Coordinates of C-alpha atoms in Angstrom, one line a residue:
X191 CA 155.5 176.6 101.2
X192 CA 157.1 178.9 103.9
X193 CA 156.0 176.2 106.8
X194 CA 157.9 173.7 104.3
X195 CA 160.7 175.8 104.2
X196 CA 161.0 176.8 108.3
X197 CA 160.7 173.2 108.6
X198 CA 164.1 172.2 106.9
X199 CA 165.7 174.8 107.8
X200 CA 165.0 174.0 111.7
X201 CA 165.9 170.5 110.8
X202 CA 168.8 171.3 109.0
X203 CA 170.2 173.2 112.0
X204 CA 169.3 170.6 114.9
X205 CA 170.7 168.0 113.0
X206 CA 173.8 169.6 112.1
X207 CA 177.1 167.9 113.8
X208 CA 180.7 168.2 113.6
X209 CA 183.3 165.6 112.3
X210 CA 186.4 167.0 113.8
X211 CA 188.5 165.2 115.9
X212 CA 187.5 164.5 119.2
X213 CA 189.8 167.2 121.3
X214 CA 192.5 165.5 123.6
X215 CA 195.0 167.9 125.2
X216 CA 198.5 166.7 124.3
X217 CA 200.5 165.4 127.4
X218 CA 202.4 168.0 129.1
X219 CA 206.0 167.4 128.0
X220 CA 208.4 169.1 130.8
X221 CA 209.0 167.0 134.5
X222 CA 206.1 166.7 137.1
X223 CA 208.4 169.0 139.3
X224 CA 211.0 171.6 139.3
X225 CA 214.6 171.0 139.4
X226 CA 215.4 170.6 143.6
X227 CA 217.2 173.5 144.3
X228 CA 218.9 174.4 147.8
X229 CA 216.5 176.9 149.6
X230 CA 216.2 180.2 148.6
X231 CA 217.8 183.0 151.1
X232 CA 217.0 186.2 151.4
X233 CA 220.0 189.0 150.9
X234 CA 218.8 191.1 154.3
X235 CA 219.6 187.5 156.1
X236 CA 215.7 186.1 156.6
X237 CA 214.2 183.6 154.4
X238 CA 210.7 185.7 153.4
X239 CA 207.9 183.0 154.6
X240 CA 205.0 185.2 154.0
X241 CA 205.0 184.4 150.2
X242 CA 201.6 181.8 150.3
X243 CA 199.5 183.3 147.3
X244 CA 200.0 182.5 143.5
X245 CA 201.5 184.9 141.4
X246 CA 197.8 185.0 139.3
X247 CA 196.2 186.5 143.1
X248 CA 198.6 188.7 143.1
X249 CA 198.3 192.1 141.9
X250 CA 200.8 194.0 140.0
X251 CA 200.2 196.8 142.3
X252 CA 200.6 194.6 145.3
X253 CA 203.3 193.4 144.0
X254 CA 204.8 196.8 142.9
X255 CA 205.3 198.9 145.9
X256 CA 207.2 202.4 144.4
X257 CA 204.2 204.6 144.0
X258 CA 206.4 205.5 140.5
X259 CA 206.6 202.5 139.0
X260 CA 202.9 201.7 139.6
X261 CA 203.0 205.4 137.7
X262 CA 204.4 204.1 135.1
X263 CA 202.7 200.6 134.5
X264 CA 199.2 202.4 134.8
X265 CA 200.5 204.8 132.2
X266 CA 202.1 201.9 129.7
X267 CA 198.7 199.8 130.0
X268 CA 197.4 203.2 128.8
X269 CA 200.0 204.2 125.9
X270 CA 202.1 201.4 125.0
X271 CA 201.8 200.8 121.4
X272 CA 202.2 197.0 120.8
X273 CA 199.2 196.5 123.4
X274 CA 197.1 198.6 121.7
X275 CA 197.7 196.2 118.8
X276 CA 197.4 193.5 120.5
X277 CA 193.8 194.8 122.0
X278 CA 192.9 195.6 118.3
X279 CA 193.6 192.3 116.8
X280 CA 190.3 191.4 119.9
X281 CA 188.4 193.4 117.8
X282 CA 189.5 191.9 114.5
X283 CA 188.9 188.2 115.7
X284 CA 185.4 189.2 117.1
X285 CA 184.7 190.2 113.8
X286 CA 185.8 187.3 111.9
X287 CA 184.0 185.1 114.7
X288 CA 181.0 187.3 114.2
X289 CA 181.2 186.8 110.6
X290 CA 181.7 183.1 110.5
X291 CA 178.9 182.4 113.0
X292 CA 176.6 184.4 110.9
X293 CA 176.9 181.3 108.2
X294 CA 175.1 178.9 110.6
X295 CA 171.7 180.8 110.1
X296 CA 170.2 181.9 107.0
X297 CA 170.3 185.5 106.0
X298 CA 166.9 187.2 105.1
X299 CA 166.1 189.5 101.8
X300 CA 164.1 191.7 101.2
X301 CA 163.9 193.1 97.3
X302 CA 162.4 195.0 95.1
X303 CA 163.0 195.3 91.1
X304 CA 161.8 196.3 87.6
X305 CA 163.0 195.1 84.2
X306 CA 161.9 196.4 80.9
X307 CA 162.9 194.3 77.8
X308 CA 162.1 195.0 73.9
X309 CA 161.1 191.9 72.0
X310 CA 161.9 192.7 68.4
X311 CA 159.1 192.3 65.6
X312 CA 159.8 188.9 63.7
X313 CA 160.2 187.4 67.4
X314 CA 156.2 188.5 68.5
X315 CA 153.5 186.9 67.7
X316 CA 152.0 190.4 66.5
X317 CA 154.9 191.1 64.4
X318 CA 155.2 194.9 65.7
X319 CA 158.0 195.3 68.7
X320 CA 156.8 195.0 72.1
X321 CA 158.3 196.7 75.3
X322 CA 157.6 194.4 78.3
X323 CA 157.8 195.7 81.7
X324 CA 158.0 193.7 84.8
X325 CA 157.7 195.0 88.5
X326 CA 158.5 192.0 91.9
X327 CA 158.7 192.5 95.7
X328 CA 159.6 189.5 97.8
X329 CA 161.4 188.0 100.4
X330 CA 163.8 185.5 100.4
X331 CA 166.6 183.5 102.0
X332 CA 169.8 182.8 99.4
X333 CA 172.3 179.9 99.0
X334 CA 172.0 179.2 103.0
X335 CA 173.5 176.4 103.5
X336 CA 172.4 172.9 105.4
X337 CA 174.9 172.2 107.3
X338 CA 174.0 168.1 107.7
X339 CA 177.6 167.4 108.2
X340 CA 178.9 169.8 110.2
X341 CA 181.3 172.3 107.7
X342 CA 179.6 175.3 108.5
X343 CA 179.6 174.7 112.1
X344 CA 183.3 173.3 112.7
X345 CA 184.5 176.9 110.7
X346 CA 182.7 178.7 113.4
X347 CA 184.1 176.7 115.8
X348 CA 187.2 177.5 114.4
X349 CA 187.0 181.3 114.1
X350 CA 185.7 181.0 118.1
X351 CA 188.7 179.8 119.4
X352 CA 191.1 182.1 117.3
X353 CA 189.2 185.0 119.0
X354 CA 189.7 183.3 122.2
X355 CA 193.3 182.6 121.8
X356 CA 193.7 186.7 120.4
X357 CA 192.5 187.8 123.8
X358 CA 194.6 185.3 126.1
X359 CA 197.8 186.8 123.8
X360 CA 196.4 190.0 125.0
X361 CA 197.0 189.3 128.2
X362 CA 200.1 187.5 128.0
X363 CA 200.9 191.0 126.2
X364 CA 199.8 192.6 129.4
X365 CA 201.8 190.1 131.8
X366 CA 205.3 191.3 129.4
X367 CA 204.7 194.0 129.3
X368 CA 204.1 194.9 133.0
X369 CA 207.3 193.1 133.9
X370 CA 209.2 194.7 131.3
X371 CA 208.3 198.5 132.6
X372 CA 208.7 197.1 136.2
X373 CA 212.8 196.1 134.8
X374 CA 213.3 199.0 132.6
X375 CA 212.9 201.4 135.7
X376 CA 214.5 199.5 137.9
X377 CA 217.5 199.1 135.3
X378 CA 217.5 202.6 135.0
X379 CA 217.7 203.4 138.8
X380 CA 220.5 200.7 138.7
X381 CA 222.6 202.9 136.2
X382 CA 221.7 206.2 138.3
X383 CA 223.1 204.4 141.4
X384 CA 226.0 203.4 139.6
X385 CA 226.5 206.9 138.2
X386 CA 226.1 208.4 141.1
X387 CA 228.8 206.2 143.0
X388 CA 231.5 207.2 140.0
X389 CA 230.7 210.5 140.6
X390 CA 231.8 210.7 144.1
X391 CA 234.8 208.0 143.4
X392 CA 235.8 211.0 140.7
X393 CA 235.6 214.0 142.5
X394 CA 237.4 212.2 145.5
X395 CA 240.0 210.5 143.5
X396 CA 240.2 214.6 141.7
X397 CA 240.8 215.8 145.5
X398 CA 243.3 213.4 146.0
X399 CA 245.1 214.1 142.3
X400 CA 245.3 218.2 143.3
X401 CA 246.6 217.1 146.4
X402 CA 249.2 214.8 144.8
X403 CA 250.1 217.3 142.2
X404 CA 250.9 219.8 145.3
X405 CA 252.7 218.0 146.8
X406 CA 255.0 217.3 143.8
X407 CA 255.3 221.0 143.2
X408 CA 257.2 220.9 146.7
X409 CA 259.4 217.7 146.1
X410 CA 257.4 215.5 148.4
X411 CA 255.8 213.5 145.9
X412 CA 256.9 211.6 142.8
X413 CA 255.5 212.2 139.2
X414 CA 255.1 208.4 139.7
X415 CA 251.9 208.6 141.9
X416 CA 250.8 211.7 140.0
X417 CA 250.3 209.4 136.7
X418 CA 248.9 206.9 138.9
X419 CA 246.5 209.2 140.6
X420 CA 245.8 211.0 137.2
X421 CA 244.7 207.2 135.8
X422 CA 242.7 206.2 138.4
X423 CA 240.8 209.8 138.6
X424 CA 240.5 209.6 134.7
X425 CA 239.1 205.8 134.8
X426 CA 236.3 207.1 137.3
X427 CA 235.7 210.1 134.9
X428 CA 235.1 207.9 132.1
X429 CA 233.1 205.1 134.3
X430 CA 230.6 208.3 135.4
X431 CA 230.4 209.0 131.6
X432 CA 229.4 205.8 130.3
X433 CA 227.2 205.2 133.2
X434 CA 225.5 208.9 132.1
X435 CA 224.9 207.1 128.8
X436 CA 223.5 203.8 129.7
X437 CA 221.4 205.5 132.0
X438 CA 219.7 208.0 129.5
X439 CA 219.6 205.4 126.8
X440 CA 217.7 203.3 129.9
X441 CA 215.3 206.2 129.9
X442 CA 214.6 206.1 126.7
X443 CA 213.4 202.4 126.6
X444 CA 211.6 202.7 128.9
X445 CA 209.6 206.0 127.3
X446 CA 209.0 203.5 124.6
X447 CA 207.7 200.9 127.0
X448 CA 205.4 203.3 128.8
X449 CA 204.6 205.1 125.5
X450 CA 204.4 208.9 126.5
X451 CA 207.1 210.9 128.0
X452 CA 207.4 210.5 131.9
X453 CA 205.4 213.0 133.5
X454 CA 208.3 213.7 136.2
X455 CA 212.0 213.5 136.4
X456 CA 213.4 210.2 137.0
X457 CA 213.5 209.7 140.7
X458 CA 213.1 206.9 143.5
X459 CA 215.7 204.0 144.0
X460 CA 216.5 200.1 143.7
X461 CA 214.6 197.7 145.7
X462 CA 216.1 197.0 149.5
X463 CA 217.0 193.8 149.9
X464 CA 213.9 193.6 152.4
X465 CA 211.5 194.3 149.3
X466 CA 213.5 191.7 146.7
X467 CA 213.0 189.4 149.8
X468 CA 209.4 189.8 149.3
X469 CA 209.0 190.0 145.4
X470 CA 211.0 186.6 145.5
X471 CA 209.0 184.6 148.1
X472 CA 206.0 184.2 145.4
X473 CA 205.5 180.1 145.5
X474 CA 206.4 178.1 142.1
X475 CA 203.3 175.8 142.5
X476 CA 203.8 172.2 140.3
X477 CA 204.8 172.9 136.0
X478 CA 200.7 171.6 135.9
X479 CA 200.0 175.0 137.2
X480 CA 201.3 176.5 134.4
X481 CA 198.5 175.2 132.1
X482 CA 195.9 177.3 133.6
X483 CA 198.4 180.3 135.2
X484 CA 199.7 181.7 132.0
X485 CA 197.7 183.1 129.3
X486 CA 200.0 182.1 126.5
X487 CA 199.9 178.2 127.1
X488 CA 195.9 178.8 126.7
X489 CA 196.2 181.1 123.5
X490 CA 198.4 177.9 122.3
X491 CA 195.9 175.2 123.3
X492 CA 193.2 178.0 122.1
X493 CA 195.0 177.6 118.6
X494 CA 195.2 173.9 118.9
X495 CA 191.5 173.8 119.1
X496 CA 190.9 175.9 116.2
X497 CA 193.7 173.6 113.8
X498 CA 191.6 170.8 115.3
X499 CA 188.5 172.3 114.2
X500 CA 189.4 173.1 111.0
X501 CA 189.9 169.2 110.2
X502 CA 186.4 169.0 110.8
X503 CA 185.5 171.5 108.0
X504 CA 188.1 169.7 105.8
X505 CA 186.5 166.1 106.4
X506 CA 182.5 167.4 105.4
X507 CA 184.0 168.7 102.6
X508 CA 183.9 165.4 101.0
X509 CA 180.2 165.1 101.7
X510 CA 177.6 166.1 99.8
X511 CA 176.3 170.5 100.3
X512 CA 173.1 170.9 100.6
X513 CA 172.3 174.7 99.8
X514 CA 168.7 176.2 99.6
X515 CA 166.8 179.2 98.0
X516 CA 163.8 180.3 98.8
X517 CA 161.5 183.3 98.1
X518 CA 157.7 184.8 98.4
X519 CA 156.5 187.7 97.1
X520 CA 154.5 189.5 94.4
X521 CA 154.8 190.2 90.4
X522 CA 153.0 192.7 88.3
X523 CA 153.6 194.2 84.7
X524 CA 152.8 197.4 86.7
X525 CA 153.6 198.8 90.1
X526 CA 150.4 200.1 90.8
X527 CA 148.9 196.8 90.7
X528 CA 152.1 195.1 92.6
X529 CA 150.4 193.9 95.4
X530 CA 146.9 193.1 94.0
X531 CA 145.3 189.7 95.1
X532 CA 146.7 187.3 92.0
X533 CA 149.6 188.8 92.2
X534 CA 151.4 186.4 94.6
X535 CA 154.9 184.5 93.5
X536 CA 157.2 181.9 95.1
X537 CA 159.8 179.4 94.4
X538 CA 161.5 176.8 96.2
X539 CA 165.4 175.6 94.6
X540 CA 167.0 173.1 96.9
X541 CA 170.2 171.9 95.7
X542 CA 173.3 169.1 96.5
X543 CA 176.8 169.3 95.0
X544 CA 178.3 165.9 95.2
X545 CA 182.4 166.2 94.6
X546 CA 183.2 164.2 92.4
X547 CA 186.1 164.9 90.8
X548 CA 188.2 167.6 91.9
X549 CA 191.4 166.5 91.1
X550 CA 192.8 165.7 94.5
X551 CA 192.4 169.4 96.0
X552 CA 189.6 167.8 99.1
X553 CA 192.6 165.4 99.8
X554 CA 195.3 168.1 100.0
X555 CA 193.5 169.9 101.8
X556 CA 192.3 167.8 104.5
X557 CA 196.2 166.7 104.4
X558 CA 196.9 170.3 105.0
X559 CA 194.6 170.8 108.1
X560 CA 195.9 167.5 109.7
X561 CA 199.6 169.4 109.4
X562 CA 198.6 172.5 110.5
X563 CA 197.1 170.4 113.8
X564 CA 200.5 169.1 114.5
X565 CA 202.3 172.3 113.9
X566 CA 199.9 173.8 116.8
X567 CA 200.9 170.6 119.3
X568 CA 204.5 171.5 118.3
X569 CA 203.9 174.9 119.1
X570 CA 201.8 174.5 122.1
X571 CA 204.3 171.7 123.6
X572 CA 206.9 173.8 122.8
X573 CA 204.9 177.0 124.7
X574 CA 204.8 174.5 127.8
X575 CA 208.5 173.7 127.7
X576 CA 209.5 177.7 127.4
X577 CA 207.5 178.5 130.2
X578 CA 208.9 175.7 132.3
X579 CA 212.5 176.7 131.7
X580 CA 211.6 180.2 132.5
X581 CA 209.9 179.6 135.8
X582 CA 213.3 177.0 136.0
X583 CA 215.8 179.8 135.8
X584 CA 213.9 182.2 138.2
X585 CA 213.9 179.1 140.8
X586 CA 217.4 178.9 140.3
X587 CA 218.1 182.8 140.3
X588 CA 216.2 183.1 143.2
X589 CA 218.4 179.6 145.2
X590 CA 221.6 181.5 144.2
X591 CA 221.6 185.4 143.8
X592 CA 220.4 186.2 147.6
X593 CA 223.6 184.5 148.9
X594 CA 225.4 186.0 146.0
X595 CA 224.4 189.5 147.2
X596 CA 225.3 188.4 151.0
X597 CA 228.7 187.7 149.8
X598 CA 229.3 190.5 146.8
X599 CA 228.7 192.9 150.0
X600 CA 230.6 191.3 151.8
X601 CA 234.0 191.7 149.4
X602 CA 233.0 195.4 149.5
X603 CA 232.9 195.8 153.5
X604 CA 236.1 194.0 152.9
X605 CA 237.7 195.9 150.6
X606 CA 236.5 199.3 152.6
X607 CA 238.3 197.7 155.6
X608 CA 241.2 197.2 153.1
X609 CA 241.4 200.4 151.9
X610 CA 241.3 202.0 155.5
X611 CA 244.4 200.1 157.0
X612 CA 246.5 200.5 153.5
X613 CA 246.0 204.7 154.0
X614 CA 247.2 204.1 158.1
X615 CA 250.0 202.0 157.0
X616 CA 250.9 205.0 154.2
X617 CA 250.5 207.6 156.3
X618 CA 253.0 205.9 159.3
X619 CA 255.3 205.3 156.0
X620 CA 254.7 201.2 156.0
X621 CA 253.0 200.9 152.6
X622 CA 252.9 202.2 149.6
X623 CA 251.0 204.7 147.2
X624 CA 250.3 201.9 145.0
X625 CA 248.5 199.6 147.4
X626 CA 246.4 202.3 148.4
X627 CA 245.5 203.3 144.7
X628 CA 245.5 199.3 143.9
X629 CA 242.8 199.4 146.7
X630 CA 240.9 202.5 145.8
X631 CA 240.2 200.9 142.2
X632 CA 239.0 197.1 143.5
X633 CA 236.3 199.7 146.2
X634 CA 235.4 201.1 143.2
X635 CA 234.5 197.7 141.5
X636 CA 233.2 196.0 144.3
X637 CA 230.8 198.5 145.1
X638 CA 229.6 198.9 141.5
X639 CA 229.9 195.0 141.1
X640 CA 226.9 195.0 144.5
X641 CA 224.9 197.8 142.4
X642 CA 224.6 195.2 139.6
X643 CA 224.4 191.8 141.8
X644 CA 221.4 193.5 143.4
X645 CA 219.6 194.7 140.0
X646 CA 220.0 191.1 138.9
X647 CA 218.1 189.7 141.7
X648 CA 215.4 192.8 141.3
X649 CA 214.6 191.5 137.8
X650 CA 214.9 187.5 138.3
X651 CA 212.0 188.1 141.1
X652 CA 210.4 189.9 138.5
X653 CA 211.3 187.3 135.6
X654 CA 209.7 184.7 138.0
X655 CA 206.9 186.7 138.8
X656 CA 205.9 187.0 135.3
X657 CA 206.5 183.5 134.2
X658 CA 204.2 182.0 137.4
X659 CA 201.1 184.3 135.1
X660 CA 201.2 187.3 137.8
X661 CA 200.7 191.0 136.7
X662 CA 197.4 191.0 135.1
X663 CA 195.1 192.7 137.9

């Protein structure tokens, strides 16, 4: 009987197939190429040509050269909460894989039992009560399953590629996140820049307001520039303060990002325009790359699969299940004599359920499964298209911001030079105290207008970076 058994159950399992779909990966719908751009120059006045690798070979480390941000990445791979979710949710999905797999072979019992029952008098055949008592030991396989048309099999398939698709949004958690700490500090360092520049423009501008107010003491000065010096030394005052702000509400993201406090004082600087030169020069490749660069296009196709899968299931559930029972072992009214020769026991229950009638809930749900399969194209064409535009705004970024660095610097040499002649001509009496304050507050602006042309290049080589699939090693 065992032999019987083994032998449909081995049958059962080699024969077993799968009436899903045959997988076809949707067309990619985005342009075989970028948008044509003008090339890309670089703000220290050279076009970076070493820039041959992928964004995948690269490093985030290589990539990364401030020995504190790579501080602070390593630390955030370490801490950051949402990752750690994101790594637990592996788990989870190994475990519902594990447990779905674990269907497509039959699970093994062992048991062991006693039952005592009282037969009442006018129901023996002595007429007196009798107390029966039963002992069995066997082994036995329960309700397993032949999976003849595939059910079983396309669930685990189904559970495989969820799991799969978990671990790929791990990484693409990974990617984010590693650009994100990489902006965060480099934001912050932006503001400290900025703040530090407001500083001296206040305590110059102060200088220049004690001055002013000596000199109207004496006569020599009108209560006219005094205002106008007090406004411009109050409007750097208030520019230090906000930038003060920004910049310890910049901290604070990213403590959240790296999910500890920093173990040092905020320190280090922006990017030179030789090192955004060289985060920028990483090559965009064709949008096909895309497919197998960036982790969350393959958790979406990954998901596809599975809604693919699931049809499959969906489909044998209109087919006949085939379920089998099985046991050997021994009975005995007594324990002592369990496992006496004599003793033996087996039985052997195949059974089919044929749906019949089920009043339209196969059909529904098949109907279901097929929607759920075109929700995942949506969503994995729609993944494709996202990551396209990304990598589509870095490109452009990139084409435009160097020269928009080149010439923001160049409005502040100019309005240095400005500010230079205007204070000659007002100190040989040909201009006014106006101009020169008028030129004092457009310095000011250029100069903090630079801080923030250079941070936005700093994170659209980062942005581009990030959306090419770089920052996982």
């Amino acid at each position: 009987m065992m032999k019987t058994t083994l032998t449909v159950l081995a049958a059962a399992l080699l024969s077993a197939c799968s009436m899903a779909p045959t997988y076809e990966r949707p067309a990619a719908p985005v342009a075989e190429g970028y948008p044509a751009l003008p090339a890309a120059g670089g703000a220290s006045g050279a076009v970076n040509a070493t820039g041959t690798r992928p964004a995948t070979d690269i490093g985030w480390r290589e990539f990364f050269t401030d020995q504190r941000l790579q501080q602070l990445i390593a630390a955030a791979l370490d801490n950051n909460r949402d990752l750690r979710t994101a790594a637990l949710r592996i788990e989870e999905a190994r475990g519902a894989y594990r447990i779905q797999r674990a269907d497509r072979l039959p699970t093994l019992n062992a048991t062991l039992s006693e039952s005592r029952a009282r037969t009442p008098g006018f129901l023996s055949a002595t007429g007196q009560p009798v107390v029966g008592e039963r002992f069995d030991a066997g082994v036995g396989i329960s309700s397993f399953e032949l999976d003849f048309f595939g059910r079983v099999k396309s669930l685990s398939d189904a559970a495989l590629n969820t799991y799969l698709a978990t671990d790929e949004a791990r990484q693409a958690a990974q990617i984010s996140l590693v650009a994100e700490v990489a902006k965060g500090y480099f934001t912050e360092r932006a503001f400290a820049e900025q703040y530090d520049l407001a500083q001296r423009t206040y305590e110059a501008r102060k200088r220049t307001y004690d001055l002013t107010k000596q000199r109207v003491d004496v006569g020599a000065s009108s209560r006219l520039d005094l205002r106008s010096n007090e406004q411009l030394m109050e409007t750097a005052r208030a520019a230090a303060l906000a930038l003060a702000r920004q910049r310890a509400q910049a901290e604070n993201a990213l403590t959240l990002l790296v999910g500890q406090p920093p173990a040092q004082a905020a320190s280090g600087a922006m990017a030179t325009d030789e090192q955004i030169d060289a985060m920028s020069a990483v090559p965009e490749g064709l949008p096909s790359d895309l497919l197998a660069r960036r982790p969350d296009i393959r958790s979406a196709e990954l998901r596809l699969k599975a809604a693919n899968a699931n049809i499959g299931a969906a489909r044998a559930a209109f087919f006949p299940r085939i379920s089998l029972t099985a046991a050997v072992g021994s009975t005995s009214p007594a324990f002592s004599q369990l496992f006496d020769s004599g003793n033996s026991s087996w039985s052997f229950v195949p059974q089919l359920t044929l749906p019949i009638f089920d009043t339209g809930r196969n059909s529904a749900n098949l109907d279901v499964s097929k929607v759920r399969k075109n929700i995942a194209v949506a969503d994995y064409e729609k993944t494709i298209q996202t990551a396209f535009r990304e990598v589509a705004d870095a490109l452009a970024a990139r084409a435009y911001l160097g020269e928009q660095v080149v010439a923001q610097r160049a409005v502040q040499d100019a309005q240095a030079d400005r500010l230079k002649l205007l204070q000659l001509r007002f100190e040989n009496g040909v201009a006014s105290s106006l101009d020169v304050l008028d030129a004092q507050r457009e310095l000011f602006s250029a100069e903090q207008s630079l801080v923030q042309a250079r941070l936005l290049r700093t994170t659209s080589a980062i942005d581009l970076y990030r959306a090419l699939g770089g920052g996982m090693k």
